[in-house]
Tab-separated table of C-alpha atoms and ligand atoms in Angstrom:
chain	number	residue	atom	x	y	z
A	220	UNK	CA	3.091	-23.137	-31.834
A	221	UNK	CA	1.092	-26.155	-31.612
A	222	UNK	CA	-2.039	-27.215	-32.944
A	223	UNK	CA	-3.836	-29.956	-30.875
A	224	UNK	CA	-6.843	-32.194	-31.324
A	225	UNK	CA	-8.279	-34.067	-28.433
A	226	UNK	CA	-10.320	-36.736	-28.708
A	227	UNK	CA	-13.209	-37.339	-26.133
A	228	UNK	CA	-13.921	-40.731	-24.215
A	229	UNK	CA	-16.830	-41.797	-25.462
A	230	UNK	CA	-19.512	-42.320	-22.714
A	231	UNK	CA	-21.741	-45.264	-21.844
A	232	UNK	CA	-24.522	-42.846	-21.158
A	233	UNK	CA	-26.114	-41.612	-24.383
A	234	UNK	CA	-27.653	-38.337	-22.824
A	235	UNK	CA	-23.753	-37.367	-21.943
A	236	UNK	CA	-22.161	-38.383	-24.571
A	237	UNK	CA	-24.048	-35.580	-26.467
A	238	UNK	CA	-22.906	-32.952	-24.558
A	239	UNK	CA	-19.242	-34.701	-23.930
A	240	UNK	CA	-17.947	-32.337	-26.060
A	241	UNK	CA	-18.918	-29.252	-25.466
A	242	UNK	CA	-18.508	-29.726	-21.829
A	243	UNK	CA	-15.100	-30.600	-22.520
A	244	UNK	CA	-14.803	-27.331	-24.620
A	245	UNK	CA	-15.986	-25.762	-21.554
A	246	UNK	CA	-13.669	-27.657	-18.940
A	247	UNK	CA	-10.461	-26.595	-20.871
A	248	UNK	CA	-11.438	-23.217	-21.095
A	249	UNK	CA	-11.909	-23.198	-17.144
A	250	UNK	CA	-8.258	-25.136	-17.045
A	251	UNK	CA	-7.091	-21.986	-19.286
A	252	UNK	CA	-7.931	-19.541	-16.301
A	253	UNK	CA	-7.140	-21.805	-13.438
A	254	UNK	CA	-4.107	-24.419	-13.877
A	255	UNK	CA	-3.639	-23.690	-17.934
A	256	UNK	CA	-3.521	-20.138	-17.166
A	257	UNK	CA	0.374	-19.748	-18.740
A	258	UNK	CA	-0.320	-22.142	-21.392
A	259	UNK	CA	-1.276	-19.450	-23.845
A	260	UNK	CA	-4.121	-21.821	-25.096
A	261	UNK	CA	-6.373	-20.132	-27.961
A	262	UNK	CA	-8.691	-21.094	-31.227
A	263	UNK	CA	-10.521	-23.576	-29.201
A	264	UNK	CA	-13.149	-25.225	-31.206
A	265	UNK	CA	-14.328	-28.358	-32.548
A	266	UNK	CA	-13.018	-29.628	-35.816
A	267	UNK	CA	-13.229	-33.054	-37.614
A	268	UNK	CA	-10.794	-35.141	-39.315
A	269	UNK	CA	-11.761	-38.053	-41.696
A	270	UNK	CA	-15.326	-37.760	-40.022
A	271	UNK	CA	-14.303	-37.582	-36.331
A	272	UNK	CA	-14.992	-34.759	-34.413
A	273	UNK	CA	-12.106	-33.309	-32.108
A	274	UNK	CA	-11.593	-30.678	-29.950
A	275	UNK	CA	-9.318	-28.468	-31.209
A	276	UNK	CA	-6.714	-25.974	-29.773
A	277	UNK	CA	-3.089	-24.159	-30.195
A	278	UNK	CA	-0.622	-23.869	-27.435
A	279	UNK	CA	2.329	-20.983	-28.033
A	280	UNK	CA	4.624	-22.072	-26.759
A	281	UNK	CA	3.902	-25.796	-27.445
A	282	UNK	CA	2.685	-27.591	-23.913
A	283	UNK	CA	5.104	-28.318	-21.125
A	284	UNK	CA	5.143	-31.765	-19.506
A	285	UNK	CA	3.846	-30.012	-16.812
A	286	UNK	CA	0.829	-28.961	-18.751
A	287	UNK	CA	0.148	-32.036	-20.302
A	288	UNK	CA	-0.355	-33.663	-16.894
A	289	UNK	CA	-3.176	-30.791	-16.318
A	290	UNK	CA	-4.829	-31.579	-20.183
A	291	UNK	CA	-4.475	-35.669	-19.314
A	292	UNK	CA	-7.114	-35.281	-16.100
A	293	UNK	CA	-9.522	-33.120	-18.299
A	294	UNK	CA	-12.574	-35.534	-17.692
A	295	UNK	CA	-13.707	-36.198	-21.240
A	296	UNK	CA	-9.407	-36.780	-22.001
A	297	UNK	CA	-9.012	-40.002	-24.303
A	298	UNK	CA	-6.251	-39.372	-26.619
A	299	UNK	CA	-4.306	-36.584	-27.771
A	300	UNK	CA	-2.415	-35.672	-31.247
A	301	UNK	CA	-0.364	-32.558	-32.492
A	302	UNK	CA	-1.674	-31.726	-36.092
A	303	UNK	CA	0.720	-31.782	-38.371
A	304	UNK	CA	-1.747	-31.514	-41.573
A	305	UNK	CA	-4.614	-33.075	-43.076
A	306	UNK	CA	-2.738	-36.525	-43.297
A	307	UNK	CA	-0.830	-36.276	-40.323
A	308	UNK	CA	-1.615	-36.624	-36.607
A	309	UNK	CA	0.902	-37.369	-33.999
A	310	UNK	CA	-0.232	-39.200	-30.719
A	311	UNK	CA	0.817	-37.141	-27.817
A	312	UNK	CA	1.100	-39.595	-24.249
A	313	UNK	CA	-1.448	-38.770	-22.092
A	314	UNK	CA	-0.481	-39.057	-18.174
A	315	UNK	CA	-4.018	-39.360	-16.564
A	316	UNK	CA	-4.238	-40.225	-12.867
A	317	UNK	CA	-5.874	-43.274	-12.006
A	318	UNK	CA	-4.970	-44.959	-8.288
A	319	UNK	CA	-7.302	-47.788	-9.027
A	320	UNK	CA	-8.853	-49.111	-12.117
A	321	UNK	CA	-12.091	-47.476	-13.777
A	322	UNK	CA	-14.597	-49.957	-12.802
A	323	UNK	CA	-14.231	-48.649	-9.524
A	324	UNK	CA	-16.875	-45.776	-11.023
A	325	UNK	CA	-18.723	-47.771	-13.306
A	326	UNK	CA	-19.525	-50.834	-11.477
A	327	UNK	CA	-22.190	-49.818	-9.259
A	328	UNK	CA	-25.694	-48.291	-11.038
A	329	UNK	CA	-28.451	-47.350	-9.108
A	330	UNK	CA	-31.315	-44.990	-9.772
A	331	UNK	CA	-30.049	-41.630	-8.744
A	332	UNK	CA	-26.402	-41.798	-9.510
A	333	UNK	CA	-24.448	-39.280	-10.648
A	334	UNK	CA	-22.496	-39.668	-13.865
A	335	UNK	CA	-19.177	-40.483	-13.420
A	336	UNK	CA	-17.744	-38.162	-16.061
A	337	UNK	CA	-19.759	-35.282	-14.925
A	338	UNK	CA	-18.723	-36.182	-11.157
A	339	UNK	CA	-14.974	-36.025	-12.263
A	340	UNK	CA	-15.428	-32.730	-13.997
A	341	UNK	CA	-17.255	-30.951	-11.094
A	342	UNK	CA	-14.230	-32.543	-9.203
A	343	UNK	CA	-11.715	-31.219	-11.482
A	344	UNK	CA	-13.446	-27.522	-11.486
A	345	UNK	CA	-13.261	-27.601	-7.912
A	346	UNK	CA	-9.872	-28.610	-6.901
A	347	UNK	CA	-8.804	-26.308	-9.904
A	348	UNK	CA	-10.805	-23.414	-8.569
A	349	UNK	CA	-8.813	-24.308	-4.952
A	350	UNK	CA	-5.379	-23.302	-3.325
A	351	UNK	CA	-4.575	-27.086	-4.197
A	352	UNK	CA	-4.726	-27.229	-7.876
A	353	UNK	CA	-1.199	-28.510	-8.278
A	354	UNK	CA	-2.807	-31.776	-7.220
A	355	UNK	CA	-5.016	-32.093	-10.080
A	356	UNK	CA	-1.278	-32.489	-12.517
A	357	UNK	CA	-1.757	-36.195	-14.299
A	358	UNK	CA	1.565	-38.440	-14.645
A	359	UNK	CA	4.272	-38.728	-11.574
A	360	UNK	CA	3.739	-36.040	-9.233
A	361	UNK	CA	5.466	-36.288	-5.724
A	362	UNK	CA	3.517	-37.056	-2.425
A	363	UNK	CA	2.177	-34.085	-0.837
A	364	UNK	CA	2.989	-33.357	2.929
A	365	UNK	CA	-0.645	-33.724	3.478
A	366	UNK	CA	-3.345	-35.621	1.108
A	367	UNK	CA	-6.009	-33.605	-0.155
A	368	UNK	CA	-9.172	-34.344	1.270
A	369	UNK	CA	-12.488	-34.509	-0.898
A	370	UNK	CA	-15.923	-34.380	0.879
A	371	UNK	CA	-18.870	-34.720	-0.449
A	372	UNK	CA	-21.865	-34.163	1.900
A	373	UNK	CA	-24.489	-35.590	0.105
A	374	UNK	CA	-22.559	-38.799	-0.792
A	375	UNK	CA	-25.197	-41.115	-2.309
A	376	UNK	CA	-23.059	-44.968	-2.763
A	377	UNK	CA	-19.933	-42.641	-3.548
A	378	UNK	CA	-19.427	-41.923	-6.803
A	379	UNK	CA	-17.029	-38.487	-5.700
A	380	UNK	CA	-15.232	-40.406	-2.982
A	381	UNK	CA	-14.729	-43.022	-5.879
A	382	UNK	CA	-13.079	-40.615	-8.013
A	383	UNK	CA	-11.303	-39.049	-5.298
A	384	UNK	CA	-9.976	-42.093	-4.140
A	385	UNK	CA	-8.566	-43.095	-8.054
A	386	UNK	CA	-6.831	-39.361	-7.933
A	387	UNK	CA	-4.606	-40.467	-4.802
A	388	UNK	CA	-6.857	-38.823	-2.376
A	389	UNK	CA	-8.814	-38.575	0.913
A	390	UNK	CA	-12.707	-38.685	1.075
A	391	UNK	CA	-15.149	-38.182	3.331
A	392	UNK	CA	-18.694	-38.542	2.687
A	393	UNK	CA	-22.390	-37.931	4.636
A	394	UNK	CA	-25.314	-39.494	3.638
A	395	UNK	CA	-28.623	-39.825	5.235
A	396	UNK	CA	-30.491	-42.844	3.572
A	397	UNK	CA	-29.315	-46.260	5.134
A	398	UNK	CA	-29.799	-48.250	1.908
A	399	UNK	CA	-26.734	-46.216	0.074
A	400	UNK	CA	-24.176	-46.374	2.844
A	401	UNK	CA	-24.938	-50.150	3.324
A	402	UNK	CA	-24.390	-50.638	-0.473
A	403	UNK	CA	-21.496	-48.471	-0.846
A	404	UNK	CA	-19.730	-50.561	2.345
A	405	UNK	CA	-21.018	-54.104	0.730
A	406	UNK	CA	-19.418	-52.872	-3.124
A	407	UNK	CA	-16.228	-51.223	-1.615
A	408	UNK	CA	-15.391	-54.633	0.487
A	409	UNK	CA	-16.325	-57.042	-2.136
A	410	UNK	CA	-14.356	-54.844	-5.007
A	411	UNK	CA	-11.284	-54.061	-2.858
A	412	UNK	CA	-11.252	-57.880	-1.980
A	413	UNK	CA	-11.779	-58.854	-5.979
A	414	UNK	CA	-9.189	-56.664	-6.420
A	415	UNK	CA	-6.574	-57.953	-3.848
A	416	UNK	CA	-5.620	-54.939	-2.930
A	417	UNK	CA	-4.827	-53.879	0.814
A	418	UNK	CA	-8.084	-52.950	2.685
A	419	UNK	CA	-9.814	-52.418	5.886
A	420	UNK	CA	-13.640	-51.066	5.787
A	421	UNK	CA	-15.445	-50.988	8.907
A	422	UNK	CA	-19.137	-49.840	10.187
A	423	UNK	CA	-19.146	-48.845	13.668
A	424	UNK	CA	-22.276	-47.167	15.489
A	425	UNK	CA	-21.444	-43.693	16.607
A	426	UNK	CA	-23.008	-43.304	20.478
A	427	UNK	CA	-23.794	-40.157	22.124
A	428	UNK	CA	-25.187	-40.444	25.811
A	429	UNK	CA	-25.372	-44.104	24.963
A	430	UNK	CA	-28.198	-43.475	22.172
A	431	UNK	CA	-26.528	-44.225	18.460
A	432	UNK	CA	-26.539	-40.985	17.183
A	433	UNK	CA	-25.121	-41.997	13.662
A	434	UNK	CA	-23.381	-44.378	11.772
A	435	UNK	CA	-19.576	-44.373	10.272
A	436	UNK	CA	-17.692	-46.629	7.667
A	437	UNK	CA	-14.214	-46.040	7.631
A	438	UNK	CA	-12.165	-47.319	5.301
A	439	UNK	CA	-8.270	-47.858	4.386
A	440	UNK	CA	-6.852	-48.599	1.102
A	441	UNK	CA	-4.154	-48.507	-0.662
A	442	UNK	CA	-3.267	-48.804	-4.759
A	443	UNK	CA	-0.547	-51.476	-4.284
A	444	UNK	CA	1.459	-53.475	-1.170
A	445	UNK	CA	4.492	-51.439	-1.286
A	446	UNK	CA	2.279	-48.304	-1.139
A	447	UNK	CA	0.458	-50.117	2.419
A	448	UNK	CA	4.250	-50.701	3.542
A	449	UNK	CA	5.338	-47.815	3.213
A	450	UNK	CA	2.113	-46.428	5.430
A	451	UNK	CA	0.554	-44.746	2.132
A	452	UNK	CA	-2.696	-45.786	2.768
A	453	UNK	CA	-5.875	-43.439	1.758
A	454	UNK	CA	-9.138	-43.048	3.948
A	455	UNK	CA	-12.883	-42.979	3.256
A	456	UNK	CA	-14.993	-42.052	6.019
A	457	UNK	CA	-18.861	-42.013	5.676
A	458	UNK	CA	-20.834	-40.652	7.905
A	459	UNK	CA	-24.119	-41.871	7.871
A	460	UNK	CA	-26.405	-38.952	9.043
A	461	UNK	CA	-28.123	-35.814	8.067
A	462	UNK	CA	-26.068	-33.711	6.617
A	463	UNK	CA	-27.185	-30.762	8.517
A	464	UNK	CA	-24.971	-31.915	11.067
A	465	UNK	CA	-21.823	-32.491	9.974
A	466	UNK	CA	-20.080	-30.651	12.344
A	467	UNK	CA	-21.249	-33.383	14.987
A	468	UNK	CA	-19.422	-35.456	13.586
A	469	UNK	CA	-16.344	-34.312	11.052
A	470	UNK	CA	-13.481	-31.997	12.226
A	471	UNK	CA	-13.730	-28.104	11.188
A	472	UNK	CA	-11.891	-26.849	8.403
A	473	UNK	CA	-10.615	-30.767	7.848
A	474	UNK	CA	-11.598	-31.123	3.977
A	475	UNK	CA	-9.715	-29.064	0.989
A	476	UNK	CA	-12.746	-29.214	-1.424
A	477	UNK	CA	-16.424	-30.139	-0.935
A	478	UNK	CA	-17.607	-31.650	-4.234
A	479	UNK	CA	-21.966	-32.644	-4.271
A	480	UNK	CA	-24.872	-33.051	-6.573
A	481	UNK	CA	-27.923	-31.812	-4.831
A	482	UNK	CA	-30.829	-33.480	-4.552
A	483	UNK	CA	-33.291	-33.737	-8.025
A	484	UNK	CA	-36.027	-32.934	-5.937
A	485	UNK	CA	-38.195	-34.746	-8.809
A	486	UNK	CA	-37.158	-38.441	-9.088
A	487	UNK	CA	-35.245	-38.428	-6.049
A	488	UNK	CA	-36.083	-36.200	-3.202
A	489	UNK	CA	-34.267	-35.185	-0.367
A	490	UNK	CA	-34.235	-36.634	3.263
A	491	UNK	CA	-33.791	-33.912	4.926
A	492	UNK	CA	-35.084	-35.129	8.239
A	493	UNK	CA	-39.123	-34.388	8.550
A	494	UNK	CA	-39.178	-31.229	6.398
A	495	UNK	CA	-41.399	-32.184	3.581
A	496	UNK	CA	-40.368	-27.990	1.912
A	497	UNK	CA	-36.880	-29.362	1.949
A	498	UNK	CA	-37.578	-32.497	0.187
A	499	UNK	CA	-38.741	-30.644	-2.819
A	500	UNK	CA	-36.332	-27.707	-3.126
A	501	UNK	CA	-32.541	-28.035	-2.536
A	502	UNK	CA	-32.289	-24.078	-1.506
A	503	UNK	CA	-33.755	-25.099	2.148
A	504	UNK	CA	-30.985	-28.062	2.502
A	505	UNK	CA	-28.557	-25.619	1.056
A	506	UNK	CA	-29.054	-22.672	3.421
A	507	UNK	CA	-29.389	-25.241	6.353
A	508	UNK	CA	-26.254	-27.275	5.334
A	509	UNK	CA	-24.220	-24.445	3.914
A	510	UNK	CA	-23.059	-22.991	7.790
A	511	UNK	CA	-21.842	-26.905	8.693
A	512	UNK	CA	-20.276	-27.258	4.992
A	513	UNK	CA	-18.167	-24.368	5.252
A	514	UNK	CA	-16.623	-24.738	8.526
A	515	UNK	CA	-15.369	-27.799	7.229
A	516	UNK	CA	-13.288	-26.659	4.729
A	517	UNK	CA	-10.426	-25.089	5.182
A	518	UNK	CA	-9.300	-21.381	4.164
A	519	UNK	CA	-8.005	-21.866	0.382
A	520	UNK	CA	-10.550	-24.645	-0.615
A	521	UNK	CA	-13.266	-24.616	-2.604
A	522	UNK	CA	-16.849	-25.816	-2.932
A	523	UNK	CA	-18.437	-27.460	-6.199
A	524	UNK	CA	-22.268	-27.949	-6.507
A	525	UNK	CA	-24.411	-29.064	-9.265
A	526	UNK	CA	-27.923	-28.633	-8.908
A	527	UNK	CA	-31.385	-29.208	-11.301
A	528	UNK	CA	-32.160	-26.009	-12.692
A	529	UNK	CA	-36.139	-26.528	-12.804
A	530	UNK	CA	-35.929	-26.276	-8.884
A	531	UNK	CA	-33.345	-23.643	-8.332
A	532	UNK	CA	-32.010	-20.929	-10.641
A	533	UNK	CA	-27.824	-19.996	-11.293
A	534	UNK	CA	-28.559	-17.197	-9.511
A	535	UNK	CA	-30.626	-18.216	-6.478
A	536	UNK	CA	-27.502	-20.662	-5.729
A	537	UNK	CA	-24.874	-18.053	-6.668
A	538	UNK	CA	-26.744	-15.658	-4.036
A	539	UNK	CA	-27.186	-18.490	-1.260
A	540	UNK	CA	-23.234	-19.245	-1.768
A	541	UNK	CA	-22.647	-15.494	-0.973
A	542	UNK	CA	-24.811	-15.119	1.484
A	543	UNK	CA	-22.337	-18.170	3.399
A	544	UNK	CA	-19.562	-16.240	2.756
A	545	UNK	CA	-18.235	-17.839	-0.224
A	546	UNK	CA	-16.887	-16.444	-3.289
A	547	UNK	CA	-18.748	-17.366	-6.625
A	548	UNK	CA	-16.164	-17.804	-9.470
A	549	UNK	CA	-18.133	-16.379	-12.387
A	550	UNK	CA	-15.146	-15.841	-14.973
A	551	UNK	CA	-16.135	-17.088	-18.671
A	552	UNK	CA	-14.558	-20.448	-18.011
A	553	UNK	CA	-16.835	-21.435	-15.142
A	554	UNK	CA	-20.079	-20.246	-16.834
A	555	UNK	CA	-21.879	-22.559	-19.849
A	556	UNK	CA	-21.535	-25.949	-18.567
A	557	UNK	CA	-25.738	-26.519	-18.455
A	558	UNK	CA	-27.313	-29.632	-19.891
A	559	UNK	CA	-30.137	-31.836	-20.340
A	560	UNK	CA	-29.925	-34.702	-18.172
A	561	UNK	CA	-33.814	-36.368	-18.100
A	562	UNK	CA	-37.122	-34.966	-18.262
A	563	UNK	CA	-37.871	-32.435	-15.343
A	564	UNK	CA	-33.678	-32.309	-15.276
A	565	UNK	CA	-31.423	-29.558	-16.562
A	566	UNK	CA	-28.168	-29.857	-14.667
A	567	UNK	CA	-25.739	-26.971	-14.120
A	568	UNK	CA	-22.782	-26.136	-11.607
A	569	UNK	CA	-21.409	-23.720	-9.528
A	570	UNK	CA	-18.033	-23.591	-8.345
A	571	UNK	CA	-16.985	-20.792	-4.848
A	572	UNK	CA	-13.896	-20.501	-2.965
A	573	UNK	CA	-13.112	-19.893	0.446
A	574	UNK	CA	-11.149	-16.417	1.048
A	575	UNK	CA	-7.392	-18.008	2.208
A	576	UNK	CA	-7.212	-16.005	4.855
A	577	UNK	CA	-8.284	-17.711	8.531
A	578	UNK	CA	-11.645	-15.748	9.369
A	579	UNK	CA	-12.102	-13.944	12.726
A	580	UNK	CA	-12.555	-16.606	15.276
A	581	UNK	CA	-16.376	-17.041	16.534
A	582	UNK	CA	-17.195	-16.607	13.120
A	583	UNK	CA	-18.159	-20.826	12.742
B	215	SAM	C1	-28.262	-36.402	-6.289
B	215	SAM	S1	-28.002	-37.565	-5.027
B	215	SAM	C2	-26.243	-37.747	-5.029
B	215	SAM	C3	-25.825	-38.984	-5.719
B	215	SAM	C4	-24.351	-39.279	-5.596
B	215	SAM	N1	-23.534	-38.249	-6.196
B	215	SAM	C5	-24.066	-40.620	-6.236
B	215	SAM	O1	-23.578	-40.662	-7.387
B	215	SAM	O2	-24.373	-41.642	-5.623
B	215	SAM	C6	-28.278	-36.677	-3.534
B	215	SAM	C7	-28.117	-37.504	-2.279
B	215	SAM	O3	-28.364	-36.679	-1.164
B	215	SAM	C8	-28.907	-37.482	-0.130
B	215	SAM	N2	-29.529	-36.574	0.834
B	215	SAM	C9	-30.603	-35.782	0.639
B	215	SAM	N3	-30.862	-35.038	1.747
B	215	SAM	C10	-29.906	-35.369	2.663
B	215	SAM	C11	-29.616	-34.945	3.982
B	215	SAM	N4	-30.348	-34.034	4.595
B	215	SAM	N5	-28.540	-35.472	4.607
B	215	SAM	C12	-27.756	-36.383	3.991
B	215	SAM	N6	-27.994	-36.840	2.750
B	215	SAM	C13	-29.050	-36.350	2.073
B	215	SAM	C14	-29.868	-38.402	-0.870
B	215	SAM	O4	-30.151	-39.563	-0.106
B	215	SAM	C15	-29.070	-38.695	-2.153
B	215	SAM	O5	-28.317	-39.864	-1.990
């Protein structure tokens, strides 16, 4: 048996960093049913030591490597120790993945950004909540036959396809206003260049009947040269568009996970093209985006939202994500992670799977 005592990366936003840990609490008790489930993890809880505050638990047996790839990608993760008595703390090597360096998040700052922490843990829920978990293991892990694939459908300049792109994998990305897809093309060019890394990013107008229908940016990177030689480049693709119709233009049942922040309705509305009932309440995007967002992901994945509580309820969501087929994970571990963002904004997320098997055909 072993006690442990994380501690949690302390955050440049103020608001977050007084939630950090008790969101963390709540994202290792979600691991514990999902990719923890055989650690045995119990007497969770917050404890100080010489005036720093910890979270706390005990692993019986003591954690695998394995395992302690899983605890390294926890999003509020910073450094680890066994407890071996008041005194005594000894550092445990964290494995965390990270493709690309952190600045790749924390660069860019805009009004209406989501944080980068909370992006990574809605992430983390999600892929944990999929058929792909395995992929969310920190520290050397070998190259799946095909890359998980992260979309997020209400993109903004990227902050999920950021975060997908430092956990080795695919993104894709729709976003209607022109200003953010312009920006997130301009910062991934001049950062990938600043970088040196191996890079293409391209806009090109996307034509139907001759009319430009839409725009894309596709990108190709790669984390080193020998990973571009040996072909192991990852993609971005952004679609700028409504979302409403993604199927236009992305593949069916292409993406893994689908990973978004709705719309705040109150600092920064939607665009849902001319619908002014829309633009004030994400449950109208929702319903209208949900039949386009599920078709794209394929049986197995799973769908993360996050959403401003003033304008929609748990349960409204919950019920619109059932009504589109999807199954709400409402275990303990996926339940509690509410909190105060701004005036007018209390946050909270919902995580739903897809059922694995393929559904009856026609049923798009
Ligand atoms: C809460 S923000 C997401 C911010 C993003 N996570 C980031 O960190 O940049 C919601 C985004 O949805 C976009 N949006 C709203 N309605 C849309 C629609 N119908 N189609 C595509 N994008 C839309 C907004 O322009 C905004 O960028």
């Amino acid at each position: 048996m072993v006690r442990y005592l994380l501690l949690i990366a302390p955050s440049s936003n103020r608001v977050y960093a007084g939630e950090a840990l008790r969101l963390a609490e709540r994202e290792l008790a979600a691991f514990g049913e999902t990719v923890l489930r055989d650690a045995g993890l119990r007497d969770v809880s917050r404890e100080e030591v010489a005036g720093v505050e910890y979270l706390g638990f005990t692993a019986e047996p003591p954690l695998t490597d394995d395992q302690l790839g899983f605890v390294s990608n926890l999003s509020g993760a910073y450094v680890l120790f066994g407890w071996e008595g008041p005194e005594s703390l000894r550092p445990v090597r964290l494995t965390p993945t990270a493709y690309y360096d952190d600045d790749l998040l924390t660069i860019l700052k805009y009004p209406g950004k989501t944080n980068e922490q909370f992006t990574r843990l809605l992430l983390n829920l999600t892929v944990a909540a999929s058929q792909r978990s395995a992929e969310l293991r920190g520290g050397e892990r070998p190259e799946p036959s095909s890359r998980l694939v992260v979309c997020d459908p209400l993109c903004g300049r990227g902050t999920t396809l950021n975060q997908a792109l430092r956990y080795g994998y695919d993104a894709v990305g729709i976003e209607a206003d022109n200003a953010h897809v312009d920006a997130y093309a301009a910062f991934l060019r001049t950062w990938l260049r600043r970088k040196r890394l191996k890079h293409r990013v391209e806009i090109h107008p996307v034509r139907h009947e001759r009319q430009r229908v839409a725009r894309r940016l596709t990108a190709s990177v790669a984390p080193s040269k020998a990973a571009h030689d040996a072909g192991a480049d990852q993609r971005v693709t952004v679609v700028h568009a409504d979302t409403l119709r993604a199927r236009e233009f992305l593949k069916g049942r292409s993406c893994d996970v689908i990973v978004t922040d709705a719309p705040y309705g109150v600092v920064h509305g939607s665009r849902a093209a001319g619908r002014s009932a829309r633009d004030r309440r994400p449950q109208e995007l929702l319903d209208a985006a949900l039949p386009g967002w599920v078709a794209l992901l394929r049986p197995g994945g799973a769908l993360g939202l996050s959403f401003n509580t003033h304008l929609a309820s748990r349960e409204e969501i919950a019920e619109l994500l059932t009504r589109h087929d999807l199954s709400v994970v409402d275990s303990p571990g996926y339940q509690g992670f509410d909190h105060w963002v701004d005036q007018g904004i209390t946050r909270d997320l919902l995580v739903a799977t897809m059922p694995s098997a393929p559904r009856p055909a026609g049923h798009e």
